């Protein structure tokens, strides 16, 4: 799960990670009030999850989702041009993102930009801290071109962050004296935040030093472990469903694992691995998958019905492939779910069904005796070929 | 032989009184598995299915019944504690079926298990099946949630990160008349107990296993590591399959571990590493059984 920049700032403040002063505003008036409490260099930033905001364009023609202003009136003016408007950046796609909040923060004089991140590393099975003297740029490019400018520390899962590890990183970044001390305090707070909130990643890019000797986290990107949200209700609340594909939000309500893609053959599968493999074989057979959809190992008739509705809400979908390996799950239950779903939704595109496993004969009989117009397939390869053939006719 | 478990292995189930755990406990009993104990705190003294004694702690269950393997069906918030309890009670093998355990819990569990001598399989896995010799492979050791009847006792070792994709492979093998020595689901989470490589080494040493199917998916580098080892060390024919070639980068495909990020964990890289190691990689999931036949020559 991702969060907005202003929410990240609030988390930083809560955990004592040094960051410029700022506030979120829903209206131009609020932006004005917030700006009045700040200095004479103020930054106004559109709040959407996508990157590339500074170089983005609003659909009303206004240029840039990040602006530097001098006073509260100017802040209000800029905010009024952003709020309620749709911002298009290289990450949003053509449709853009609606801006319903702006952040108003102290502008910062930057001496030098750095990079700092903590992530859960699957290979070492521990948190790893990554720091670099190259900030404000894409860290993957730095890793590719100048790997010597990146410093890593693997943190022991049970011992936690040790002072010597902070010293190692501080030395790598070239900090000394008071700057090193401030960096250490910031990193300790950031690590504490990472562990306390079950983050899978927190990336501060850039981390900056200022001419007056401060070390500040200027921007942050968070990723939280979805499996741990049950013990962090305050973080789960930060979730903004308007930032997500509405079909994915709808699917989540029914415990369905759905990811929308660009193709035209929808698939409904039980199990994540088999769902991925089904997408692959559609592509291999000359089609394009419209989605990933795992209905889980114990799907109910109700879930199958809702899965069909979500699949069919995608106007690009020209055909459906159902692939079920009923291990423990009864194929007849799935078959009844398909028949019920087709009775409710007005199905007018080809439906290819491949059932295998537990009680498969009863399932096939249920489908055959229904008035659902479907194409039966024996193997997954057969199903994929039939689905592609059906939509190309 | 087979690996990890056989028809004589005594298992217990933590979370046997839950609906999911209970359902699969019954299926294991029906399969002929030596399920000797259940553990649910507060329900000690009761019986599961009128025959299997339930204990309050794993320690009591192990002491009374001699179980050497524990299966975890405990809900995610309590699963880490349940795994550590089993390890502390001295079982040799813990199989964690539970899906949705926080990654930090698994990180601490793995670090806490270091030096214990116990092995963890999973979490978020279908479990282990060593098929029996009876009808529909009855009489074997079924731990977890895999459908027992699709198996057949034989000589192919199966290791996989995914549940239904494993069933698909097993079903194809059985349909081709190729039985299995042991089928192991290692789970789809980013931090798990046992890797592809660990299981491949066991299959390589197991006299009953004559060929291996390794099924992977996008994310991480575990398949590459296993392939690299196999290139120099594995004496047996191997077939493989990788799911997720069409998955867009940065999106988790159902499993918490199935994600391509920072250019790492792509299907292309894994398939290339496997082919380089002489592994017969199936073009699609329908081809897994046939790929093994090709690998065996």
XYZ file of C-alpha atoms in Angstrom, chain A:
393
model
C 0.000 0.000 0.000
C 1.223 3.506 -0.873
C 0.407 6.803 0.851
C 0.447 10.501 -0.066
C 3.374 12.831 0.521
C 1.511 14.811 3.201
C 0.713 11.577 5.028
C 4.374 10.596 4.858
C 5.275 13.979 6.340
C 2.834 13.400 9.186
C 4.445 10.006 9.883
C 7.889 11.628 9.830
C 6.756 14.219 12.354
C 5.259 11.537 14.587
C 8.510 9.525 14.620
C 10.868 12.496 14.819
C 12.361 12.266 11.327
C 13.504 15.822 10.505
C 11.483 17.221 7.602
C 10.476 20.742 6.471
C 7.407 22.250 8.153
C 4.214 21.934 6.152
C 0.482 21.291 6.104
C -2.099 19.748 3.837
C -4.938 21.852 2.404
C -8.279 20.912 0.802
C -9.128 24.445 -0.312
C -7.303 27.567 -1.508
C -8.356 29.288 1.727
C -6.739 26.557 3.841
C -3.623 26.783 1.685
C -3.481 30.509 2.410
C -3.787 29.980 6.178
C -1.138 27.256 6.123
C 1.252 29.392 4.044
C 0.859 32.358 6.400
C 2.527 30.308 9.155
C 5.560 29.543 7.005
C 8.593 31.570 5.824
C 8.981 33.668 2.694
C 9.818 30.738 0.472
C 6.924 28.323 0.200
C 6.330 25.283 -1.978
C 2.854 24.176 -3.096
C 2.596 20.529 -4.202
C -0.303 18.637 -5.767
C -1.026 15.428 -3.805
C -1.266 12.405 -6.093
C 0.608 9.083 -5.800
C 2.258 9.384 -9.209
C 5.790 10.679 -9.688
C 6.895 13.375 -12.146
C 4.522 15.980 -10.659
C 6.853 18.942 -11.207
C 6.933 18.394 -14.950
C 3.244 17.415 -15.202
C 0.453 19.418 -16.844
C -3.083 19.937 -15.614
C -5.924 19.297 -18.025
C -6.980 22.942 -17.573
C -3.635 23.883 -19.155
C -1.911 24.915 -15.913
C 1.732 23.836 -15.965
C 3.448 21.952 -13.140
C 2.182 20.167 -10.023
C 4.925 21.707 -7.840
C 5.350 25.504 -7.486
C 7.561 27.816 -5.456
C 5.751 30.914 -4.136
C 6.664 33.934 -1.994
C 3.579 34.580 0.144
C 0.212 33.316 1.329
C -1.844 35.030 -1.404
C 0.283 33.502 -4.121
C -0.007 30.103 -2.410
C -3.806 30.429 -2.436
C -3.753 31.387 -6.119
C -1.627 28.388 -7.123
C -3.687 26.031 -4.937
C -6.895 27.215 -6.617
C -5.424 26.295 -10.017
C -4.540 22.774 -8.840
C -7.455 21.739 -6.636
C -10.266 19.927 -8.405
C -8.132 19.664 -11.545
C -6.641 16.596 -13.200
C -2.862 16.320 -13.310
C -1.175 14.304 -16.064
C 2.407 13.139 -15.501
C 4.533 10.487 -17.201
C 3.365 8.031 -14.523
C -0.392 8.726 -14.498
C -1.219 7.763 -18.075
C -3.332 10.002 -20.311
C -6.325 9.981 -17.978
C -4.321 11.725 -15.224
C -5.142 11.974 -11.526
C -7.659 14.234 -9.829
C -5.981 16.544 -7.300
C -8.141 16.983 -4.213
C -5.424 18.084 -1.790
C -2.282 20.198 -1.951
C 0.605 20.313 0.473
C 1.985 23.696 1.510
C 5.489 23.455 2.965
C 8.566 25.479 3.768
C 10.853 25.835 0.783
C 14.332 24.563 1.596
C 17.710 25.872 0.475
C 19.546 22.794 -0.661
C 23.291 22.430 -0.244
C 23.508 18.829 -1.467
C 21.101 16.000 -2.226
C 21.524 12.412 -0.978
C 19.564 9.162 -1.158
C 18.451 7.068 1.824
C 16.171 4.031 1.881
C 15.327 1.069 4.092
C 13.830 -2.014 2.528
C 12.952 -5.552 3.484
C 15.427 -7.693 1.582
C 14.221 -11.193 0.736
C 17.651 -12.625 -0.042
C 19.276 -11.671 3.294
C 15.904 -11.950 5.106
C 16.638 -8.704 6.910
C 16.135 -4.956 6.589
C 18.790 -3.350 4.397
C 19.669 0.336 4.528
C 20.768 1.847 1.226
C 22.441 5.270 1.127
C 24.040 7.219 -1.675
C 25.794 10.523 -2.261
C 23.711 10.779 -5.440
C 20.267 12.030 -4.426
C 17.293 13.347 -6.330
C 17.905 10.967 -9.207
C 16.806 7.434 -10.031
C 18.780 5.112 -7.700
C 18.669 2.287 -10.240
C 20.656 4.477 -12.654
C 23.205 5.185 -9.904
C 23.505 1.441 -9.188
C 24.057 0.820 -12.890
C 26.556 3.612 -13.625
C 28.349 4.420 -10.363
C 27.809 1.537 -7.923
C 30.726 2.795 -5.775
C 28.514 5.700 -4.697
C 26.012 3.371 -3.003
C 26.488 2.109 0.563
C 24.516 -0.785 2.086
C 24.100 -2.031 5.622
C 22.314 -5.287 6.360
C 20.586 -4.984 9.741
C 20.300 -8.000 12.032
C 16.593 -8.897 12.355
C 16.752 -9.390 16.105
C 19.524 -6.959 17.154
C 18.259 -3.996 15.152
C 20.196 -0.951 13.979
C 23.585 -0.626 15.719
C 25.560 2.615 16.230
C 28.507 1.323 14.170
C 26.191 0.741 11.225
C 25.085 4.363 11.405
C 28.760 5.430 11.553
C 29.554 3.311 8.479
C 26.790 4.925 6.452
C 27.583 8.413 7.729
C 31.222 7.967 6.703
C 30.164 6.709 3.276
C 28.085 9.825 2.735
C 30.995 12.003 3.882
C 29.272 13.432 6.960
C 31.191 14.582 10.026
C 30.671 16.628 13.184
C 27.183 17.978 13.758
C 25.944 16.832 10.315
C 26.877 13.238 11.184
C 25.075 13.584 14.506
C 21.915 14.893 12.817
C 22.060 12.178 10.182
C 22.375 9.534 12.920
C 19.331 10.887 14.726
C 17.322 10.978 11.504
C 18.320 7.442 10.501
C 17.514 6.027 13.948
C 14.061 7.612 13.810
C 13.515 6.398 10.266
C 14.518 2.827 11.195
C 12.192 2.932 14.181
C 9.369 4.074 11.866
C 10.193 1.315 9.343
C 9.990 -1.425 11.980
C 7.094 -0.003 14.012
C 4.838 0.436 10.973
C 5.684 -2.848 9.173
C 7.024 -1.057 6.107
C 8.351 -3.077 3.221
C 10.127 0.034 1.938
C 10.693 3.644 2.889
C 12.661 5.740 0.437
C 13.841 9.276 1.174
C 14.848 10.860 -2.112
C 16.251 13.339 -1.701
C 17.694 13.563 1.774
C 19.282 17.032 1.859
C 21.771 19.114 3.761
C 21.107 22.857 3.970
C 23.580 25.784 4.086
C 22.596 26.389 7.716
C 23.646 22.858 8.665
C 20.383 20.906 8.791
C 19.808 17.343 7.529
C 16.243 16.960 6.253
C 14.071 14.335 4.577
C 12.616 16.277 1.650
C 10.429 13.691 -0.038
C 9.432 10.153 0.853
C 7.890 7.103 -0.699
C 6.425 4.391 1.505
C 5.339 0.866 0.848
C 3.616 -1.034 3.652
C 3.243 -4.781 4.062
C -0.445 -5.399 3.303
C -0.369 -8.536 5.465
C 0.490 -6.432 8.523
C -2.141 -3.721 8.107
C -4.449 -5.533 10.544
C -2.199 -4.378 13.381
C -1.869 -0.802 12.107
C -5.425 0.514 11.720
C -4.091 4.098 11.699
C -2.006 3.287 8.610
C -4.747 1.280 6.912
C -6.845 4.467 7.197
C -4.329 6.339 5.044
C -5.345 4.168 2.111
C -6.803 6.316 -0.689
C -9.036 4.165 -2.925
C -9.353 6.990 -5.492
C -5.683 6.363 -6.333
C -6.436 2.796 -7.413
C -8.122 1.035 -10.279
C -11.815 0.987 -9.226
C -12.089 -2.637 -10.386
C -9.302 -3.600 -7.975
C -11.061 -1.776 -5.144
C -14.311 -3.588 -5.975
C -12.550 -6.975 -6.184
C -10.929 -6.467 -2.777
C -14.411 -6.168 -1.221
C -15.085 -9.783 -2.190
C -11.626 -11.118 -1.265
C -10.751 -11.523 -4.917
C -7.234 -10.866 -6.063
C -7.630 -8.806 -9.239
C -5.149 -6.737 -11.241
C -6.354 -4.933 -14.371
C -4.215 -5.154 -17.512
C -4.544 -3.835 -21.072
C -5.580 -6.933 -23.032
C -8.925 -8.272 -24.233
C -9.143 -11.829 -22.877
C -10.250 -11.865 -19.257
C -9.308 -14.802 -17.083
C -10.729 -16.270 -13.893
C -8.461 -18.786 -12.181
C -7.982 -20.399 -8.773
C -4.497 -19.924 -7.325
C -1.973 -17.153 -7.970
C 0.628 -19.311 -9.740
C -1.920 -20.889 -12.045
C -3.465 -17.441 -12.696
C -0.104 -16.076 -13.808
C 0.510 -19.157 -15.945
C -2.916 -18.709 -17.539
C -2.065 -15.115 -18.496
C 1.204 -16.346 -19.980
C -0.437 -19.005 -22.112
C -3.055 -16.543 -23.441
C -0.219 -14.325 -24.615
C 1.641 -17.301 -26.056
C -1.445 -18.334 -28.014
C -1.566 -14.898 -29.628
C -3.994 -13.131 -27.278
C -3.536 -10.454 -24.622
C -4.662 -11.030 -21.012
C -7.080 -8.372 -19.699
C -6.406 -9.145 -16.069
C -4.915 -11.275 -13.335
C -7.657 -12.802 -11.205
C -7.176 -15.356 -8.459
C -10.458 -16.406 -6.864
C -8.572 -18.336 -4.173
C -8.570 -21.948 -3.117
C -12.022 -21.987 -1.573
C -14.069 -19.749 -3.845
C -17.798 -19.577 -3.226
C -20.580 -19.231 -5.773
C -20.990 -15.614 -4.604
C -17.324 -14.844 -5.309
C -17.463 -16.352 -8.784
C -20.563 -14.267 -9.534
C -18.865 -11.037 -8.430
C -15.691 -11.963 -10.274
C -17.722 -12.179 -13.491
C -19.272 -8.769 -12.881
C -15.864 -7.154 -12.341
C -14.371 -8.814 -15.419
C -17.292 -7.662 -17.564
C -17.059 -4.067 -16.327
C -13.882 -3.763 -18.441
C -15.030 -2.548 -21.890
C -11.899 -3.974 -23.539
C -12.831 -7.539 -22.659
C -13.864 -9.503 -25.758
C -13.743 -13.009 -24.325
C -13.424 -14.873 -21.011
C -11.302 -17.861 -20.079
C -12.151 -19.725 -16.877
C -9.427 -22.099 -15.725
C -10.092 -24.054 -12.552
C -8.033 -26.845 -11.102
C -10.339 -28.042 -8.353
C -7.939 -29.669 -5.965
C -10.003 -29.697 -2.835
C -12.513 -27.273 -4.278
C -15.475 -28.979 -5.889
C -15.626 -28.303 -9.644
C -19.401 -28.534 -9.493
C -19.533 -25.578 -7.079
C -17.573 -23.516 -9.593
C -19.787 -24.705 -12.428
C -22.909 -23.681 -10.510
C -21.305 -20.296 -9.797
C -20.645 -19.791 -13.509
C -24.207 -20.718 -14.430
C -25.633 -18.404 -11.737
C -23.363 -15.543 -12.825
C -24.258 -15.932 -16.485
C -27.919 -15.894 -15.555
C -27.495 -12.519 -13.855
C -25.152 -10.716 -16.188
C -26.043 -10.406 -19.810
C -23.178 -12.419 -21.258
C -22.712 -11.691 -24.934
C -19.045 -12.520 -25.424
C -17.404 -15.937 -25.827
C -16.780 -17.901 -22.625
C -14.243 -20.730 -22.612
C -14.231 -23.013 -19.573
C -11.620 -25.529 -18.568
C -12.425 -27.507 -15.440
C -10.218 -30.195 -13.974
C -9.934 -32.023 -10.679
C -12.306 -32.867 -7.873
C -15.837 -33.842 -9.000
C -15.111 -32.617 -12.515
C -17.695 -34.866 -14.201
C -20.541 -33.338 -12.174
C -19.205 -29.865 -12.967
C -19.083 -30.567 -16.685
C -22.604 -32.004 -16.539
C -23.881 -28.873 -14.761
C -22.413 -26.682 -17.494
C -23.638 -28.914 -20.307
C -27.216 -29.025 -19.016
C -27.425 -25.248 -18.486
C -28.406 -22.813 -21.214
C -25.107 -20.953 -20.833
C -23.429 -20.615 -24.191
C -19.884 -21.736 -23.526
C -16.969 -23.430 -25.189
C -15.605 -26.366 -23.220
C -11.856 -27.067 -23.217
C -9.843 -30.044 -21.986
C -6.402 -28.674 -21.234
C -5.114 -25.213 -20.489
C -3.393 -25.024 -23.874
C -6.635 -26.043 -25.586
C -8.548 -23.420 -23.578
C -6.164 -20.616 -24.494
C -6.259 -21.478 -28.193
C -10.061 -21.656 -28.185
C -10.320 -18.298 -26.370
C -8.038 -16.583 -28.872
C -9.847 -18.212 -31.816
C -13.237 -17.196 -30.418
C -12.438 -13.476 -30.313
C -10.676 -13.366 -33.671
C -13.656 -14.787 -35.580
